[in-house]
């Protein structure tokens, strides 16, 4: 049973005060005119959906659930499944049967056309692997009959929103046939990749002169008590982390002799997000720049005019040496008409040496699944973020780089969409 609660109405339900019940269970109809009872809703039923949000994993005292109850207008769906004493398997079967019943109707209870939902699930299950549980619904070739009134119920159904974050996909190889068979989804992390990896072995200690930073020293230290000058030699396991780090012989072997003389850096720049210009207009003419140590690369010829979400879809490849070019900067400048007065919008700094020596990053490289990251663009003068950049990076031994082809970035084609708005009151 689904009931529409208007702006000036209260929900009129009291819940069973048991935090273990998921979804929330109804104790009593407290509405003035017993509107729930008239709709057939009885004590012991469960609130399973509010405005398209599935409540299966929410309890009655969950702050998210309490916030959903306050939404107006609201569509609240109640069902009798999940009675106390039912086995999990029986409850799962009832849920599955209920979902299959909805799929046989033209429109599901959350407002999604059934044909759309069926094709979406099929694609997620068979071709989009890691996106199977994403709330982002990919565009499909199913257009519901726009003149059918049943398809105009524009409820606040979260699962049916078109999320324009964009699902960035890359192709590992070009070939003939359906693109869906050759596309592979790439994982992503919220923010910077180093925040999702293990802590670096070395501490970066800045070298300053007055207020100017002139460089940095990478160092590791360990406090030993009681004091001993031979504590490293007393470690018999040569693979022990302390032996590998604090023995001079192993330290040189790991970080100097075994390190490739040249590394290949591949930076895949997808787009900028919420990029502010350097002026007060709110937007600028951004273009990319890269620095590797003291070397500077300027891509002024690929500027995006008057853009707050510049789409670059560009791969930048460079051979570097460590430690001379270990510090990499990726940033955006604001083009000012070619008068050499371009101002920096913001930049992000990446320690390539830390990444190369990170076991987690090497795992990503081995599986060819380095995640997409969303790095903040910091304006060093104002010390604020001026947006973020969507990108990922690969680091390879330059001698072996030819054996791994560059991942090809494709800009998604323009999509024609229809926007409908329903105003209550």
GROMACS .gro file of C-alpha atoms in nm:
model
  425
    1UNK     CA    1   0.000   0.000   0.000
    2UNK     CA    2   0.136   0.341  -0.101
    3UNK     CA    3   0.000   0.662   0.051
    4UNK     CA    4   0.070   1.020  -0.054
    5UNK     CA    5   0.132   1.258   0.239
    6UNK     CA    6   0.071   1.620   0.137
    7UNK     CA    7   0.256   1.929   0.261
    8UNK     CA    8   0.018   2.010   0.548
    9UNK     CA    9  -0.024   1.652   0.677
   10UNK     CA   10   0.155   1.458   0.948
   11UNK     CA   11   0.253   1.095   0.897
   12UNK     CA   12   0.026   0.973   1.177
   13UNK     CA   13   0.210   0.653   1.263
   14UNK     CA   14   0.380   0.532   1.579
   15UNK     CA   15   0.658   0.273   1.548
   16UNK     CA   16   0.764  -0.028   1.750
   17UNK     CA   17   1.053   0.095   1.973
   18UNK     CA   18   1.294  -0.180   1.870
   19UNK     CA   19   1.621  -0.068   1.711
   20UNK     CA   20   1.684  -0.418   1.572
   21UNK     CA   21   1.378  -0.409   1.347
   22UNK     CA   22   1.473  -0.331   0.988
   23UNK     CA   23   1.278  -0.188   0.813
   24UNK     CA   24   1.077   0.007   1.078
   25UNK     CA   25   0.763  -0.167   1.202
   26UNK     CA   26   0.431   0.009   1.259
   27UNK     CA   27   0.286  -0.006   1.609
   28UNK     CA   28  -0.031   0.201   1.572
   29UNK     CA   29  -0.222   0.433   1.338
   30UNK     CA   30  -0.231   0.768   1.521
   31UNK     CA   31  -0.374   0.977   1.236
   32UNK     CA   32  -0.691   1.177   1.327
   33UNK     CA   33  -0.912   1.004   1.069
   34UNK     CA   34  -0.733   0.669   1.078
   35UNK     CA   35  -0.626   0.716   0.718
   36UNK     CA   36  -0.379   0.427   0.729
   37UNK     CA   37  -0.638   0.184   0.864
   38UNK     CA   38  -0.874   0.284   0.584
   39UNK     CA   39  -0.601   0.196   0.335
   40UNK     CA   40  -0.567  -0.150   0.486
   41UNK     CA   41  -0.244  -0.084   0.675
   42UNK     CA   42  -0.243  -0.275   1.004
   43UNK     CA   43  -0.021  -0.277   1.315
   44UNK     CA   44   0.277  -0.501   1.251
   45UNK     CA   45   0.322  -0.385   0.893
   46UNK     CA   46   0.654  -0.236   0.785
   47UNK     CA   47   0.746   0.097   0.621
   48UNK     CA   48   0.960  -0.021   0.330
   49UNK     CA   49   0.997   0.285   0.110
   50UNK     CA   50   0.976   0.664   0.137
   51UNK     CA   51   1.000   0.863  -0.186
   52UNK     CA   52   1.185   0.583  -0.361
   53UNK     CA   53   1.443   0.528  -0.083
   54UNK     CA   54   1.464   0.162   0.022
   55UNK     CA   55   1.439   0.128   0.402
   56UNK     CA   56   1.535  -0.240   0.421
   57UNK     CA   57   1.857  -0.162   0.613
   58UNK     CA   58   1.720   0.122   0.828
   59UNK     CA   59   1.578   0.105   1.180
   60UNK     CA   60   1.316   0.335   1.330
   61UNK     CA   61   1.574   0.534   1.526
   62UNK     CA   62   1.803   0.586   1.228
   63UNK     CA   63   1.857   0.964   1.170
   64UNK     CA   64   1.823   0.910   0.794
   65UNK     CA   65   1.482   0.750   0.844
   66UNK     CA   66   1.368   1.031   1.074
   67UNK     CA   67   1.475   1.285   0.812
   68UNK     CA   68   1.284   1.098   0.541
   69UNK     CA   69   0.968   1.105   0.755
   70UNK     CA   70   0.986   1.485   0.758
   71UNK     CA   71   0.989   1.516   0.377
   72UNK     CA   72   0.685   1.684   0.224
   73UNK     CA   73   0.526   1.588  -0.003
   74UNK     CA   74   0.609   1.222   0.050
   75UNK     CA   75   0.511   0.884  -0.090
   76UNK     CA   76   0.519   0.619   0.186
   77UNK     CA   77   0.492   0.251   0.100
   78UNK     CA   78   0.393  -0.010   0.362
   79UNK     CA   79   0.383  -0.388   0.327
   80UNK     CA   80   0.310  -0.678   0.564
   81UNK     CA   81   0.627  -0.879   0.494
   82UNK     CA   82   0.888  -0.946   0.759
   83UNK     CA   83   0.661  -1.064   1.041
   84UNK     CA   84   0.838  -1.172   1.362
   85UNK     CA   85   0.941  -1.537   1.346
   86UNK     CA   86   0.977  -1.555   0.969
   87UNK     CA   87   1.297  -1.710   0.844
   88UNK     CA   88   1.534  -1.496   0.641
   89UNK     CA   89   1.491  -1.721   0.339
   90UNK     CA   90   1.111  -1.685   0.349
   91UNK     CA   91   1.140  -1.309   0.384
   92UNK     CA   92   1.385  -1.292   0.093
   93UNK     CA   93   1.146  -1.496  -0.120
   94UNK     CA   94   0.858  -1.262  -0.037
   95UNK     CA   95   1.074  -0.963  -0.133
   96UNK     CA   96   1.173  -1.130  -0.459
   97UNK     CA   97   0.812  -1.218  -0.542
   98UNK     CA   98   0.705  -0.862  -0.467
   99UNK     CA   99   0.975  -0.724  -0.696
  100UNK     CA  100   0.879  -0.963  -0.976
  101UNK     CA  101   0.516  -0.856  -0.940
  102UNK     CA  102   0.620  -0.493  -0.979
  103UNK     CA  103   0.820  -0.578  -1.291
  104UNK     CA  104   0.503  -0.712  -1.455
  105UNK     CA  105   0.334  -0.373  -1.417
  106UNK     CA  106   0.398  -0.084  -1.654
  107UNK     CA  107   0.536   0.138  -1.377
  108UNK     CA  108   0.704   0.030  -1.054
  109UNK     CA  109   0.608   0.181  -0.718
  110UNK     CA  110   0.906   0.420  -0.720
  111UNK     CA  111   0.796   0.566  -1.055
  112UNK     CA  112   1.050   0.381  -1.272
  113UNK     CA  113   0.914   0.231  -1.597
  114UNK     CA  114   0.944  -0.147  -1.572
  115UNK     CA  115   1.108  -0.178  -1.914
  116UNK     CA  116   1.374   0.070  -1.807
  117UNK     CA  117   1.446  -0.117  -1.484
  118UNK     CA  118   1.468  -0.455  -1.658
  119UNK     CA  119   1.716  -0.335  -1.919
  120UNK     CA  120   1.919  -0.147  -1.656
  121UNK     CA  121   1.952  -0.457  -1.437
  122UNK     CA  122   2.048  -0.667  -1.737
  123UNK     CA  123   2.328  -0.431  -1.834
  124UNK     CA  124   2.454  -0.398  -1.478
  125UNK     CA  125   2.457  -0.773  -1.428
  126UNK     CA  126   2.623  -0.870  -1.755
  127UNK     CA  127   2.844  -0.584  -1.871
  128UNK     CA  128   2.913  -0.332  -1.597
  129UNK     CA  129   3.041  -0.548  -1.311
  130UNK     CA  130   3.154  -0.304  -1.043
  131UNK     CA  131   2.871  -0.061  -1.116
  132UNK     CA  132   2.606  -0.324  -1.046
  133UNK     CA  133   2.514  -0.167  -0.712
  134UNK     CA  134   2.562   0.196  -0.812
  135UNK     CA  135   2.272   0.436  -0.788
  136UNK     CA  136   2.379   0.584  -1.122
  137UNK     CA  137   2.143   0.456  -1.389
  138UNK     CA  138   2.301   0.448  -1.733
  139UNK     CA  139   2.108   0.593  -2.030
  140UNK     CA  140   1.909   0.324  -2.206
  141UNK     CA  141   1.719   0.297  -2.532
  142UNK     CA  142   1.380   0.276  -2.359
  143UNK     CA  143   1.150   0.577  -2.378
  144UNK     CA  144   0.819   0.542  -2.192
  145UNK     CA  145   0.501   0.667  -2.363
  146UNK     CA  146   0.508   1.033  -2.263
  147UNK     CA  147   0.132   1.081  -2.307
  148UNK     CA  148   0.040   0.804  -2.064
  149UNK     CA  149  -0.063   0.972  -1.734
  150UNK     CA  150   0.078   0.680  -1.536
  151UNK     CA  151   0.427   0.783  -1.646
  152UNK     CA  152   0.391   1.139  -1.520
  153UNK     CA  153   0.403   1.055  -1.149
  154UNK     CA  154   0.720   1.252  -1.082
  155UNK     CA  155   0.781   1.128  -0.731
  156UNK     CA  156   1.097   1.210  -0.543
  157UNK     CA  157   1.235   0.867  -0.624
  158UNK     CA  158   1.610   0.875  -0.555
  159UNK     CA  159   1.678   0.559  -0.750
  160UNK     CA  160   1.526   0.711  -1.064
  161UNK     CA  161   1.726   1.033  -1.075
  162UNK     CA  162   1.963   1.087  -1.364
  163UNK     CA  163   2.294   1.146  -1.188
  164UNK     CA  164   2.508   1.368  -1.411
  165UNK     CA  165   2.833   1.295  -1.228
  166UNK     CA  166   2.914   1.087  -1.532
  167UNK     CA  167   3.033   0.729  -1.534
  168UNK     CA  168   3.383   0.746  -1.678
  169UNK     CA  169   3.479   0.436  -1.870
  170UNK     CA  170   3.792   0.359  -2.062
  171UNK     CA  171   3.876   0.103  -2.328
  172UNK     CA  172   4.172  -0.123  -2.286
  173UNK     CA  173   4.184  -0.197  -2.658
  174UNK     CA  174   4.001  -0.081  -2.966
  175UNK     CA  175   3.807  -0.340  -3.156
  176UNK     CA  176   3.498  -0.404  -3.360
  177UNK     CA  177   3.160  -0.495  -3.220
  178UNK     CA  178   2.942  -0.365  -2.940
  179UNK     CA  179   3.121  -0.113  -2.717
  180UNK     CA  180   2.953  -0.267  -2.414
  181UNK     CA  181   3.157  -0.582  -2.463
  182UNK     CA  182   3.492  -0.402  -2.469
  183UNK     CA  183   3.431  -0.135  -2.205
  184UNK     CA  184   3.555  -0.195  -1.853
  185UNK     CA  185   3.455  -0.002  -1.547
  186UNK     CA  186   3.736   0.157  -1.349
  187UNK     CA  187   3.705   0.189  -0.970
  188UNK     CA  188   3.723   0.530  -0.806
  189UNK     CA  189   3.801   0.678  -0.468
  190UNK     CA  190   3.660   0.983  -0.294
  191UNK     CA  191   3.932   1.246  -0.289
  192UNK     CA  192   4.303   1.169  -0.328
  193UNK     CA  193   4.430   0.817  -0.387
  194UNK     CA  194   4.704   0.845  -0.123
  195UNK     CA  195   4.433   0.892   0.142
  196UNK     CA  196   4.301   0.544   0.051
  197UNK     CA  197   4.643   0.373   0.054
  198UNK     CA  198   4.876   0.271   0.335
  199UNK     CA  199   5.085   0.535   0.508
  200UNK     CA  200   5.413   0.617   0.337
  201UNK     CA  201   5.726   0.452   0.477
  202UNK     CA  202   5.908   0.784   0.486
  203UNK     CA  203   5.815   1.116   0.643
  204UNK     CA  204   5.850   1.424   0.425
  205UNK     CA  205   6.026   1.695   0.627
  206UNK     CA  206   6.029   2.038   0.456
  207UNK     CA  207   6.352   2.238   0.428
  208UNK     CA  208   6.275   2.604   0.490
  209UNK     CA  209   6.471   2.926   0.478
  210UNK     CA  210   6.278   3.197   0.652
  211UNK     CA  211   5.925   3.166   0.515
  212UNK     CA  212   6.035   2.996   0.191
  213UNK     CA  213   6.029   2.618   0.145
  214UNK     CA  214   6.340   2.512  -0.049
  215UNK     CA  215   6.281   2.139  -0.066
  216UNK     CA  216   6.220   1.838   0.154
  217UNK     CA  217   6.402   1.549   0.316
  218UNK     CA  218   6.255   1.196   0.318
  219UNK     CA  219   6.335   1.017   0.639
  220UNK     CA  220   6.225   0.733   0.864
  221UNK     CA  221   6.307   0.686   1.230
  222UNK     CA  222   6.252   0.436   1.506
  223UNK     CA  223   6.297   0.472   1.884
  224UNK     CA  224   6.483   0.176   2.038
  225UNK     CA  225   6.493   0.114   2.412
  226UNK     CA  226   6.724   0.021   2.565
  227UNK     CA  227   6.968   0.195   2.334
  228UNK     CA  228   7.168  -0.037   2.110
  229UNK     CA  229   7.393   0.022   1.809
  230UNK     CA  230   7.355  -0.337   1.689
  231UNK     CA  231   6.979  -0.387   1.713
  232UNK     CA  232   6.944  -0.409   1.334
  233UNK     CA  233   7.216  -0.671   1.304
  234UNK     CA  234   7.043  -0.880   1.570
  235UNK     CA  235   6.736  -0.923   1.344
  236UNK     CA  236   6.789  -1.263   1.180
  237UNK     CA  237   6.500  -1.244   0.930
  238UNK     CA  238   6.633  -1.051   0.633
  239UNK     CA  239   6.276  -0.986   0.508
  240UNK     CA  240   6.171  -0.819   0.833
  241UNK     CA  241   6.047  -0.462   0.757
  242UNK     CA  242   6.295  -0.308   1.002
  243UNK     CA  243   6.580  -0.505   0.848
  244UNK     CA  244   6.483  -0.391   0.500
  245UNK     CA  245   6.459  -0.027   0.606
  246UNK     CA  246   6.722   0.037   0.871
  247UNK     CA  247   7.003  -0.180   0.734
  248UNK     CA  248   7.211   0.043   0.506
  249UNK     CA  249   7.283  -0.242   0.267
  250UNK     CA  250   6.916  -0.334   0.221
  251UNK     CA  251   6.811   0.032   0.209
  252UNK     CA  252   7.048   0.104  -0.081
  253UNK     CA  253   6.947  -0.215  -0.253
  254UNK     CA  254   6.572  -0.145  -0.236
  255UNK     CA  255   6.565   0.227  -0.301
  256UNK     CA  256   6.864   0.275  -0.528
  257UNK     CA  257   6.998  -0.035  -0.702
  258UNK     CA  258   6.661  -0.202  -0.773
  259UNK     CA  259   6.493   0.123  -0.877
  260UNK     CA  260   6.462   0.169  -1.255
  261UNK     CA  261   6.680   0.442  -1.397
  262UNK     CA  262   6.381   0.591  -1.581
  263UNK     CA  263   6.007   0.579  -1.504
  264UNK     CA  264   5.718   0.643  -1.743
  265UNK     CA  265   5.440   0.861  -1.598
  266UNK     CA  266   5.100   0.842  -1.769
  267UNK     CA  267   4.847   1.094  -1.644
  268UNK     CA  268   4.487   1.050  -1.761
  269UNK     CA  269   4.307   1.381  -1.714
  270UNK     CA  270   3.932   1.350  -1.755
  271UNK     CA  271   3.781   1.681  -1.649
  272UNK     CA  272   3.769   1.958  -1.394
  273UNK     CA  273   3.477   1.985  -1.153
  274UNK     CA  274   3.335   2.311  -1.011
  275UNK     CA  275   3.640   2.503  -1.130
  276UNK     CA  276   3.642   2.871  -1.030
  277UNK     CA  277   3.828   3.126  -1.239
  278UNK     CA  278   4.102   3.349  -1.103
  279UNK     CA  279   3.878   3.659  -1.143
  280UNK     CA  280   3.555   3.754  -0.966
  281UNK     CA  281   3.339   3.644  -1.261
  282UNK     CA  282   3.308   3.293  -1.119
  283UNK     CA  283   3.447   3.116  -1.426
  284UNK     CA  284   3.765   3.131  -1.625
  285UNK     CA  285   3.941   2.992  -1.933
  286UNK     CA  286   4.125   2.696  -1.779
  287UNK     CA  287   4.408   2.499  -1.936
  288UNK     CA  288   4.631   2.228  -1.793
  289UNK     CA  289   4.989   2.251  -1.677
  290UNK     CA  290   5.226   1.990  -1.532
  291UNK     CA  291   5.551   2.018  -1.342
  292UNK     CA  292   5.796   1.734  -1.280
  293UNK     CA  293   6.057   1.860  -1.037
  294UNK     CA  294   6.196   2.170  -1.210
  295UNK     CA  295   6.053   2.082  -1.556
  296UNK     CA  296   5.734   2.260  -1.667
  297UNK     CA  297   5.480   2.154  -1.932
  298UNK     CA  298   5.219   2.409  -2.044
  299UNK     CA  299   4.910   2.310  -2.251
  300UNK     CA  300   4.783   2.660  -2.330
  301UNK     CA  301   4.674   2.546  -2.675
  302UNK     CA  302   4.408   2.321  -2.520
  303UNK     CA  303   4.229   2.588  -2.316
  304UNK     CA  304   3.856   2.566  -2.241
  305UNK     CA  305   3.679   2.900  -2.276
  306UNK     CA  306   3.437   3.017  -2.003
  307UNK     CA  307   3.414   2.672  -1.844
  308UNK     CA  308   3.342   2.562  -1.489
  309UNK     CA  309   3.354   2.192  -1.582
  310UNK     CA  310   3.625   2.174  -1.850
  311UNK     CA  311   3.642   1.838  -2.026
  312UNK     CA  312   3.997   1.752  -2.125
  313UNK     CA  313   4.005   1.374  -2.190
  314UNK     CA  314   4.378   1.397  -2.236
  315UNK     CA  315   4.667   1.161  -2.167
  316UNK     CA  316   5.002   1.317  -2.075
  317UNK     CA  317   5.307   1.087  -2.094
  318UNK     CA  318   5.650   1.171  -1.956
  319UNK     CA  319   5.974   0.993  -1.861
  320UNK     CA  320   6.123   1.102  -1.527
  321UNK     CA  321   6.408   1.018  -1.294
  322UNK     CA  322   6.386   0.972  -0.919
  323UNK     CA  323   6.443   1.150  -0.693
  324UNK     CA  324   6.511   1.460  -0.908
  325UNK     CA  325   6.156   1.470  -1.052
  326UNK     CA  326   5.970   1.297  -0.771
  327UNK     CA  327   5.733   1.587  -0.697
  328UNK     CA  328   5.469   1.628  -0.966
  329UNK     CA  329   5.214   1.907  -0.988
  330UNK     CA  330   4.895   1.903  -1.196
  331UNK     CA  331   4.704   2.227  -1.216
  332UNK     CA  332   4.497   2.474  -1.413
  333UNK     CA  333   4.589   2.823  -1.529
  334UNK     CA  334   4.338   3.088  -1.631
  335UNK     CA  335   4.409   3.212  -1.984
  336UNK     CA  336   4.398   3.593  -2.001
  337UNK     CA  337   4.413   3.656  -2.375
  338UNK     CA  338   4.770   3.558  -2.457
  339UNK     CA  339   4.938   3.852  -2.282
  340UNK     CA  340   5.154   3.629  -2.057
  341UNK     CA  341   4.955   3.737  -1.751
  342UNK     CA  342   4.780   3.403  -1.698
  343UNK     CA  343   4.703   3.334  -1.333
  344UNK     CA  344   4.703   2.999  -1.162
  345UNK     CA  345   4.357   2.874  -1.066
  346UNK     CA  346   4.483   2.589  -0.849
  347UNK     CA  347   4.706   2.285  -0.843
  348UNK     CA  348   4.747   1.947  -0.675
  349UNK     CA  349   5.077   1.790  -0.570
  350UNK     CA  350   5.162   1.418  -0.608
  351UNK     CA  351   5.467   1.245  -0.462
  352UNK     CA  352   5.563   1.000  -0.738
  353UNK     CA  353   5.832   0.834  -0.527
  354UNK     CA  354   5.582   0.745  -0.252
  355UNK     CA  355   5.345   0.601  -0.510
  356UNK     CA  356   5.609   0.394  -0.685
  357UNK     CA  357   5.718   0.235  -0.356
  358UNK     CA  358   5.362   0.177  -0.232
  359UNK     CA  359   5.267  -0.197  -0.229
  360UNK     CA  360   4.901  -0.104  -0.272
  361UNK     CA  361   4.973   0.107  -0.580
  362UNK     CA  362   5.180  -0.176  -0.729
  363UNK     CA  363   4.878  -0.404  -0.680
  364UNK     CA  364   4.663  -0.154  -0.871
  365UNK     CA  365   4.919  -0.144  -1.150
  366UNK     CA  366   4.944  -0.522  -1.170
  367UNK     CA  367   4.566  -0.559  -1.207
  368UNK     CA  368   4.545  -0.258  -1.444
  369UNK     CA  369   4.286  -0.103  -1.212
  370UNK     CA  370   4.438   0.218  -1.079
  371UNK     CA  371   4.134   0.404  -0.940
  372UNK     CA  372   4.005   0.736  -1.063
  373UNK     CA  373   4.067   1.003  -0.802
  374UNK     CA  374   3.919   1.347  -0.743
  375UNK     CA  375   4.204   1.575  -0.639
  376UNK     CA  376   4.136   1.924  -0.498
  377UNK     CA  377   4.289   2.219  -0.685
  378UNK     CA  378   4.445   2.440  -0.418
  379UNK     CA  379   4.518   2.806  -0.486
  380UNK     CA  380   4.837   2.862  -0.285
  381UNK     CA  381   4.789   3.241  -0.264
  382UNK     CA  382   4.438   3.224  -0.122
  383UNK     CA  383   4.488   2.882   0.043
  384UNK     CA  384   4.146   2.763  -0.073
  385UNK     CA  385   4.019   2.494  -0.307
  386UNK     CA  386   3.914   2.622  -0.649
  387UNK     CA  387   3.755   2.297  -0.764
  388UNK     CA  388   3.883   1.947  -0.826
  389UNK     CA  389   4.028   1.745  -1.110
  390UNK     CA  390   3.913   1.397  -1.210
  391UNK     CA  391   4.209   1.183  -1.314
  392UNK     CA  392   4.412   0.870  -1.266
  393UNK     CA  393   4.782   0.794  -1.309
  394UNK     CA  394   5.002   0.500  -1.406
  395UNK     CA  395   5.374   0.465  -1.321
  396UNK     CA  396   5.579   0.209  -1.517
  397UNK     CA  397   5.938   0.112  -1.576
  398UNK     CA  398   6.020   0.307  -1.895
  399UNK     CA  399   6.182  -0.003  -2.048
  400UNK     CA  400   5.860  -0.204  -2.005
  401UNK     CA  401   5.613   0.074  -2.090
  402UNK     CA  402   5.583  -0.031  -2.454
  403UNK     CA  403   5.436  -0.365  -2.343
  404UNK     CA  404   5.135  -0.194  -2.185
  405UNK     CA  405   4.923   0.010  -2.428
  406UNK     CA  406   4.782   0.345  -2.325
  407UNK     CA  407   4.420   0.335  -2.209
  408UNK     CA  408   4.211   0.531  -2.457
  409UNK     CA  409   3.991   0.809  -2.321
  410UNK     CA  410   3.664   0.870  -2.502
  411UNK     CA  411   3.450   1.175  -2.439
  412UNK     CA  412   3.088   1.064  -2.405
  413UNK     CA  413   2.868   1.178  -2.694
  414UNK     CA  414   2.606   1.448  -2.632
  415UNK     CA  415   2.277   1.311  -2.505
  416UNK     CA  416   1.937   1.462  -2.571
  417UNK     CA  417   1.723   1.448  -2.257
  418UNK     CA  418   1.372   1.554  -2.167
  419UNK     CA  419   1.323   1.737  -1.838
  420UNK     CA  420   0.987   1.735  -1.666
  421UNK     CA  421   0.895   1.935  -1.357
  422UNK     CA  422   0.587   1.884  -1.140
  423UNK     CA  423   0.490   2.164  -0.899
  424UNK     CA  424   0.260   2.088  -0.608
  425UNK     CA  425   0.038   2.370  -0.482
   0.00000   0.00000   0.00000
